[in-house]
Amino acid sequence: MTALIIDDEKKARNVLQILIEENCPKIDKIIEAENLLDGVNLIKSETPNIVFLDIEMPEYSGLEILDFIEKEVFNFEIIFTTAYSEYAIQAFQLSAIDYLLKPIKTDQLKQAVDKALKFIGKSQTNLKLEELKSVFINNNFDKIALPVSEGITFLEFDEIIMLKADGMYTKISTRSEGELLISKPLKHFVGLLQNRPQFYKPHRSFLINLKYIKSYIKRDGGYILMDNDESVSISKEKREEFLGIVSQLPN
């Protein structure tokens, strides 16, 4: 397996190379580039399996890799290395792009590499990068990338009716795609959507889109009926808070 490190800082490249050599035995060849264009040339000539790509570089940002590589060449996985803000991290997560925060930690590196090796050639890297670039350019999140068996589904937030815990998986009910079973626990989506006020967690097993509440039923201790006719439990400690929230919703 070959890895390419693209970073304008020599020290950062050296540190990452040492971490890979010490912790990622499946990677037996490491090559480097100090800017995006040199990195693109190495991608075309060396066909690496994994590209560690810094975002903040002089002349060209790592996000501009889409401008120099045809989608047919995207048979590798990208792991961004960044010291970016929380906003950028949310962009990575919503686009299902792997990233490592600088300074890079060993356990996070191993997890990212293991995941990348598992999905090489199957994760639609070019589509995820298009969505990520769009988020940065427009400064707006309006979609989430969901890993499904065929690849990646990009879903607008307004398409999501509700999310339901199913062990270490989550069932996502949507308006146009039916029900999707995603190999992420509900807490992953609770964290990811915590800054989007239309999503509310009335119970440990549910996260709902307040736009799609059909009614609140008082009997049987009280529960929510969604537009897709699914019943959603409300925990006792959330009932008063929930009623206060829905009383403020527009009719």
Short mmCIF file of C-alpha atoms in Angstrom, two decimals:
data_model
loop_
_atom_site.label_atom_id
_atom_site.label_comp_id
_atom_site.label_asym_id
_atom_site.label_seq_id
_atom_site.Cartn_x
_atom_site.Cartn_y
_atom_site.Cartn_z
CA MET A 1 0.00 0.00 0.00
CA THR A 2 1.24 3.47 -0.90
CA ALA A 3 0.49 6.71 0.94
CA LEU A 4 1.08 10.23 -0.34
CA ILE A 5 1.53 13.17 2.05
CA ILE A 6 0.78 16.61 0.56
CA ASP A 7 1.74 19.40 2.97
CA ASP A 8 3.74 22.60 2.48
CA GLU A 9 5.40 22.25 5.91
CA LYS A 10 8.39 19.88 5.89
CA LYS A 11 8.17 19.31 9.66
CA ALA A 12 4.52 18.30 9.37
CA ARG A 13 5.37 15.84 6.57
CA ASN A 14 8.21 14.33 8.59
CA VAL A 15 6.08 13.90 11.72
CA LEU A 16 3.24 12.26 9.79
CA GLN A 17 5.65 9.95 7.95
CA ILE A 18 7.10 8.73 11.26
CA LEU A 19 3.62 8.17 12.72
CA ILE A 20 2.56 6.16 9.66
CA GLU A 21 5.74 4.05 9.69
CA GLU A 22 5.34 3.26 13.38
CA ASN A 23 1.58 2.61 13.45
CA CYS A 24 0.32 1.60 10.00
CA PRO A 25 2.09 -1.60 8.90
CA LYS A 26 -0.14 -2.08 5.83
CA ILE A 27 1.38 1.07 4.33
CA ASP A 28 4.81 0.05 3.03
CA LYS A 29 5.59 3.04 0.80
CA ILE A 30 5.32 6.74 1.67
CA ILE A 31 5.88 9.56 -0.83
CA GLU A 32 5.69 13.31 -0.29
CA ALA A 33 4.81 16.56 -2.05
CA GLU A 34 5.15 20.12 -0.78
CA ASN A 35 2.30 21.59 -2.82
CA LEU A 36 -0.92 20.53 -4.50
CA LEU A 37 0.32 20.49 -8.10
CA ASP A 38 3.32 18.30 -7.27
CA GLY A 39 0.95 16.07 -5.33
CA VAL A 40 -1.41 15.77 -8.31
CA ASN A 41 1.50 14.70 -10.53
CA LEU A 42 2.47 12.02 -8.00
CA ILE A 43 -1.13 10.80 -7.81
CA LYS A 44 -1.12 10.30 -11.58
CA SER A 45 2.32 8.65 -11.72
CA GLU A 46 2.41 6.66 -8.46
CA THR A 47 -1.33 5.86 -7.97
CA PRO A 48 -1.28 5.98 -4.15
CA ASN A 49 -3.97 4.22 -2.13
CA ILE A 50 -4.29 6.98 0.49
CA VAL A 51 -3.59 10.71 0.19
CA PHE A 52 -3.01 12.74 3.35
CA LEU A 53 -3.93 16.24 2.20
CA ASP A 54 -3.42 19.52 4.04
CA ILE A 55 -6.07 22.14 3.37
CA GLU A 56 -4.20 25.37 4.08
CA MET A 57 -1.35 25.62 1.59
CA PRO A 58 0.06 28.54 -0.43
CA GLU A 59 -1.13 29.01 -4.00
CA TYR A 60 -3.69 26.16 -4.02
CA SER A 61 -5.86 24.85 -1.20
CA GLY A 62 -6.18 21.11 -0.72
CA LEU A 63 -9.86 21.48 -1.59
CA GLU A 64 -8.89 22.51 -5.13
CA ILE A 65 -7.68 18.98 -5.92
CA LEU A 66 -11.00 18.54 -7.76
CA ASP A 67 -9.84 21.10 -10.34
CA PHE A 68 -6.81 19.01 -11.35
CA ILE A 69 -7.92 15.38 -11.27
CA GLU A 70 -10.60 13.78 -13.43
CA LYS A 71 -13.26 11.90 -11.49
CA GLU A 72 -12.17 8.61 -13.13
CA VAL A 73 -8.80 8.93 -11.36
CA PHE A 74 -10.37 9.07 -7.89
CA ASN A 75 -9.54 5.49 -6.96
CA PHE A 76 -7.84 6.54 -3.72
CA GLU A 77 -9.02 7.70 -0.31
CA ILE A 78 -8.34 11.20 1.03
CA ILE A 79 -7.65 11.98 4.68
CA PHE A 80 -7.44 15.72 5.30
CA THR A 81 -4.91 16.99 7.83
CA THR A 82 -5.98 20.30 9.31
CA ALA A 83 -5.85 22.69 12.22
CA TYR A 84 -9.17 24.18 11.13
CA SER A 85 -12.02 25.43 13.28
CA GLU A 86 -15.10 23.63 14.56
CA TYR A 87 -17.04 24.91 11.55
CA ALA A 88 -14.66 23.09 9.18
CA ILE A 89 -14.78 19.92 11.24
CA GLN A 90 -18.58 19.87 10.93
CA ALA A 91 -18.18 20.30 7.18
CA PHE A 92 -15.93 17.24 7.06
CA GLN A 93 -18.39 15.19 9.09
CA LEU A 94 -21.43 16.20 7.06
CA SER A 95 -19.59 15.33 3.85
CA ALA A 96 -18.37 11.97 5.27
CA ILE A 97 -14.77 13.01 4.68
CA ASP A 98 -12.07 11.68 7.01
CA TYR A 99 -9.81 14.19 8.70
CA LEU A 100 -7.00 14.37 11.26
CA LEU A 101 -6.63 17.36 13.54
CA LYS A 102 -3.13 18.70 14.00
CA PRO A 103 -1.25 17.79 16.13
CA ILE A 104 -2.14 14.29 14.92
CA LYS A 105 -2.85 11.62 17.53
CA THR A 106 -1.76 8.03 17.00
CA ASP A 107 -5.12 6.36 17.71
CA GLN A 108 -6.98 8.72 15.33
CA LEU A 109 -4.42 8.06 12.60
CA LYS A 110 -4.82 4.28 12.92
CA GLN A 111 -8.63 4.54 12.84
CA ALA A 112 -8.62 6.80 9.78
CA VAL A 113 -6.18 4.56 7.88
CA ASP A 114 -8.06 1.36 8.75
CA LYS A 115 -11.30 2.94 7.52
CA ALA A 116 -9.67 4.26 4.35
CA LEU A 117 -8.15 0.91 3.45
CA LYS A 118 -11.53 -0.73 3.87
CA PHE A 119 -13.29 1.66 1.49
CA ILE A 120 -10.70 2.21 -1.26
CA GLY A 121 -12.50 2.41 -4.59
CA LYS A 122 -15.97 2.24 -3.04
CA SER A 123 -16.58 5.51 -1.21
CA GLN A 124 -17.25 7.96 -4.07
CA THR A 125 -14.46 10.30 -3.00
CA ASN A 126 -15.06 12.78 -5.82
CA LEU A 127 -18.74 13.25 -4.86
CA LYS A 128 -17.89 13.81 -1.21
CA LEU A 129 -15.24 16.36 -2.16
CA GLU A 130 -17.69 18.23 -4.41
CA GLU A 131 -20.10 18.53 -1.49
CA LEU A 132 -17.35 19.56 0.91
CA LYS A 133 -16.08 22.23 -1.47
CA SER A 134 -19.60 23.55 -1.93
CA VAL A 135 -20.02 23.87 1.85
CA PHE A 136 -16.82 25.89 2.18
CA ILE A 137 -17.61 28.16 -0.77
CA ASN A 138 -21.22 28.85 0.18
CA ASN A 139 -20.67 28.82 3.95
CA ASN A 140 -23.84 26.81 4.26
CA PHE A 141 -24.79 23.31 5.31
CA ASP A 142 -27.88 21.97 3.58
CA LYS A 143 -27.01 18.30 3.08
CA ILE A 144 -25.61 15.35 4.96
CA ALA A 145 -23.65 12.47 3.41
CA LEU A 146 -24.91 9.05 4.52
CA PRO A 147 -22.88 5.87 3.91
CA VAL A 148 -25.17 3.21 2.40
CA SER A 149 -24.41 -0.21 0.89
CA GLU A 150 -24.12 1.17 -2.67
CA GLY A 151 -21.91 4.10 -1.65
CA ILE A 152 -22.98 7.54 -0.42
CA THR A 153 -26.41 9.19 -0.36
CA PHE A 154 -26.45 12.99 -0.06
CA LEU A 155 -29.63 13.99 1.70
CA GLU A 156 -31.00 17.48 2.34
CA PHE A 157 -31.87 18.08 5.98
CA ASP A 158 -35.46 18.88 5.07
CA GLU A 159 -35.77 15.38 3.62
CA ILE A 160 -35.24 13.79 7.05
CA ILE A 161 -38.43 13.05 8.99
CA MET A 162 -36.88 11.25 11.95
CA LEU A 163 -33.98 9.11 13.14
CA LYS A 164 -34.38 6.03 15.33
CA ALA A 165 -31.70 4.10 17.23
CA ASP A 166 -31.26 0.47 16.22
CA GLY A 167 -28.35 -0.82 18.29
CA MET A 168 -25.14 0.49 16.73
CA TYR A 169 -27.13 1.47 13.63
CA THR A 170 -29.63 4.25 12.94
CA LYS A 171 -32.84 4.03 10.92
CA ILE A 172 -33.46 7.29 9.07
CA SER A 173 -36.97 7.90 7.74
CA THR A 174 -37.00 10.24 4.76
CA ARG A 175 -39.57 11.87 2.49
CA SER A 176 -38.20 10.62 -0.83
CA GLU A 177 -35.76 7.78 -0.08
CA GLY A 178 -37.93 5.73 2.28
CA GLU A 179 -36.10 4.28 5.28
CA LEU A 180 -32.28 4.12 5.30
CA LEU A 181 -30.29 1.93 7.70
CA ILE A 182 -26.97 3.65 8.45
CA SER A 183 -24.03 2.01 10.20
CA LYS A 184 -23.64 4.82 12.72
CA PRO A 185 -25.18 5.03 16.22
CA LEU A 186 -27.84 7.65 16.92
CA LYS A 187 -25.46 9.63 19.14
CA HIS A 188 -23.32 10.31 16.04
CA PHE A 189 -26.24 12.16 14.42
CA VAL A 190 -27.28 13.85 17.66
CA GLY A 191 -23.82 15.45 17.81
CA LEU A 192 -23.78 16.25 14.11
CA LEU A 193 -27.19 17.92 14.09
CA GLN A 194 -27.07 19.63 17.48
CA ASN A 195 -26.78 23.09 15.92
CA ARG A 196 -29.80 22.61 13.66
CA PRO A 197 -32.84 23.75 15.68
CA GLN A 198 -35.40 21.77 13.64
CA PHE A 199 -34.02 18.53 15.09
CA TYR A 200 -35.08 17.58 18.60
CA LYS A 201 -34.34 14.55 20.79
CA PRO A 202 -37.49 13.70 22.81
CA HIS A 203 -36.17 10.30 23.91
CA ARG A 204 -32.82 8.49 23.99
CA SER A 205 -33.90 6.40 20.97
CA PHE A 206 -35.25 9.17 18.73
CA LEU A 207 -34.20 12.35 16.97
CA ILE A 208 -37.04 14.05 15.12
CA ASN A 209 -37.49 16.87 12.62
CA LEU A 210 -39.99 19.23 14.26
CA LYS A 211 -41.32 20.18 10.82
CA TYR A 212 -42.89 16.76 10.41
CA ILE A 213 -44.84 16.35 13.65
CA LYS A 214 -48.40 15.38 12.81
CA SER A 215 -49.81 15.44 16.35
CA TYR A 216 -49.15 14.99 20.04
CA ILE A 217 -51.21 12.24 21.68
CA LYS A 218 -51.84 12.62 25.43
CA ARG A 219 -52.95 9.05 26.17
CA ASP A 220 -50.58 6.25 27.18
CA GLY A 221 -48.30 8.73 28.90
CA GLY A 222 -48.02 10.96 25.84
CA TYR A 223 -46.29 10.33 22.52
CA ILE A 224 -45.63 12.04 19.18
CA LEU A 225 -47.11 11.00 15.86
CA MET A 226 -44.95 11.93 12.88
CA ASP A 227 -46.03 12.61 9.28
CA ASN A 228 -44.93 9.10 8.29
CA ASP A 229 -47.35 7.74 10.96
CA GLU A 230 -44.53 6.52 13.20
CA SER A 231 -45.03 6.88 16.94
CA VAL A 232 -42.20 8.51 18.91
CA SER A 233 -41.84 8.18 22.68
CA ILE A 234 -41.22 11.17 24.94
CA SER A 235 -39.23 10.67 28.12
CA LYS A 236 -40.86 12.05 31.27
CA GLU A 237 -38.14 14.62 31.83
CA LYS A 238 -38.52 15.94 28.26
CA ARG A 239 -42.32 16.22 28.14
CA GLU A 240 -42.65 19.74 29.54
CA GLU A 241 -39.75 21.00 27.42
CA PHE A 242 -41.23 19.43 24.29
CA LEU A 243 -44.67 20.96 24.86
CA GLY A 244 -43.03 24.35 25.36
CA ILE A 245 -41.14 24.01 22.08
CA VAL A 246 -44.12 22.92 19.97
CA SER A 247 -46.27 25.71 21.40
CA GLN A 248 -43.84 28.15 19.76
CA LEU A 249 -43.90 26.44 16.34
CA PRO A 250 -45.74 28.25 13.52
CA ASN A 251 -49.09 26.71 12.57
#
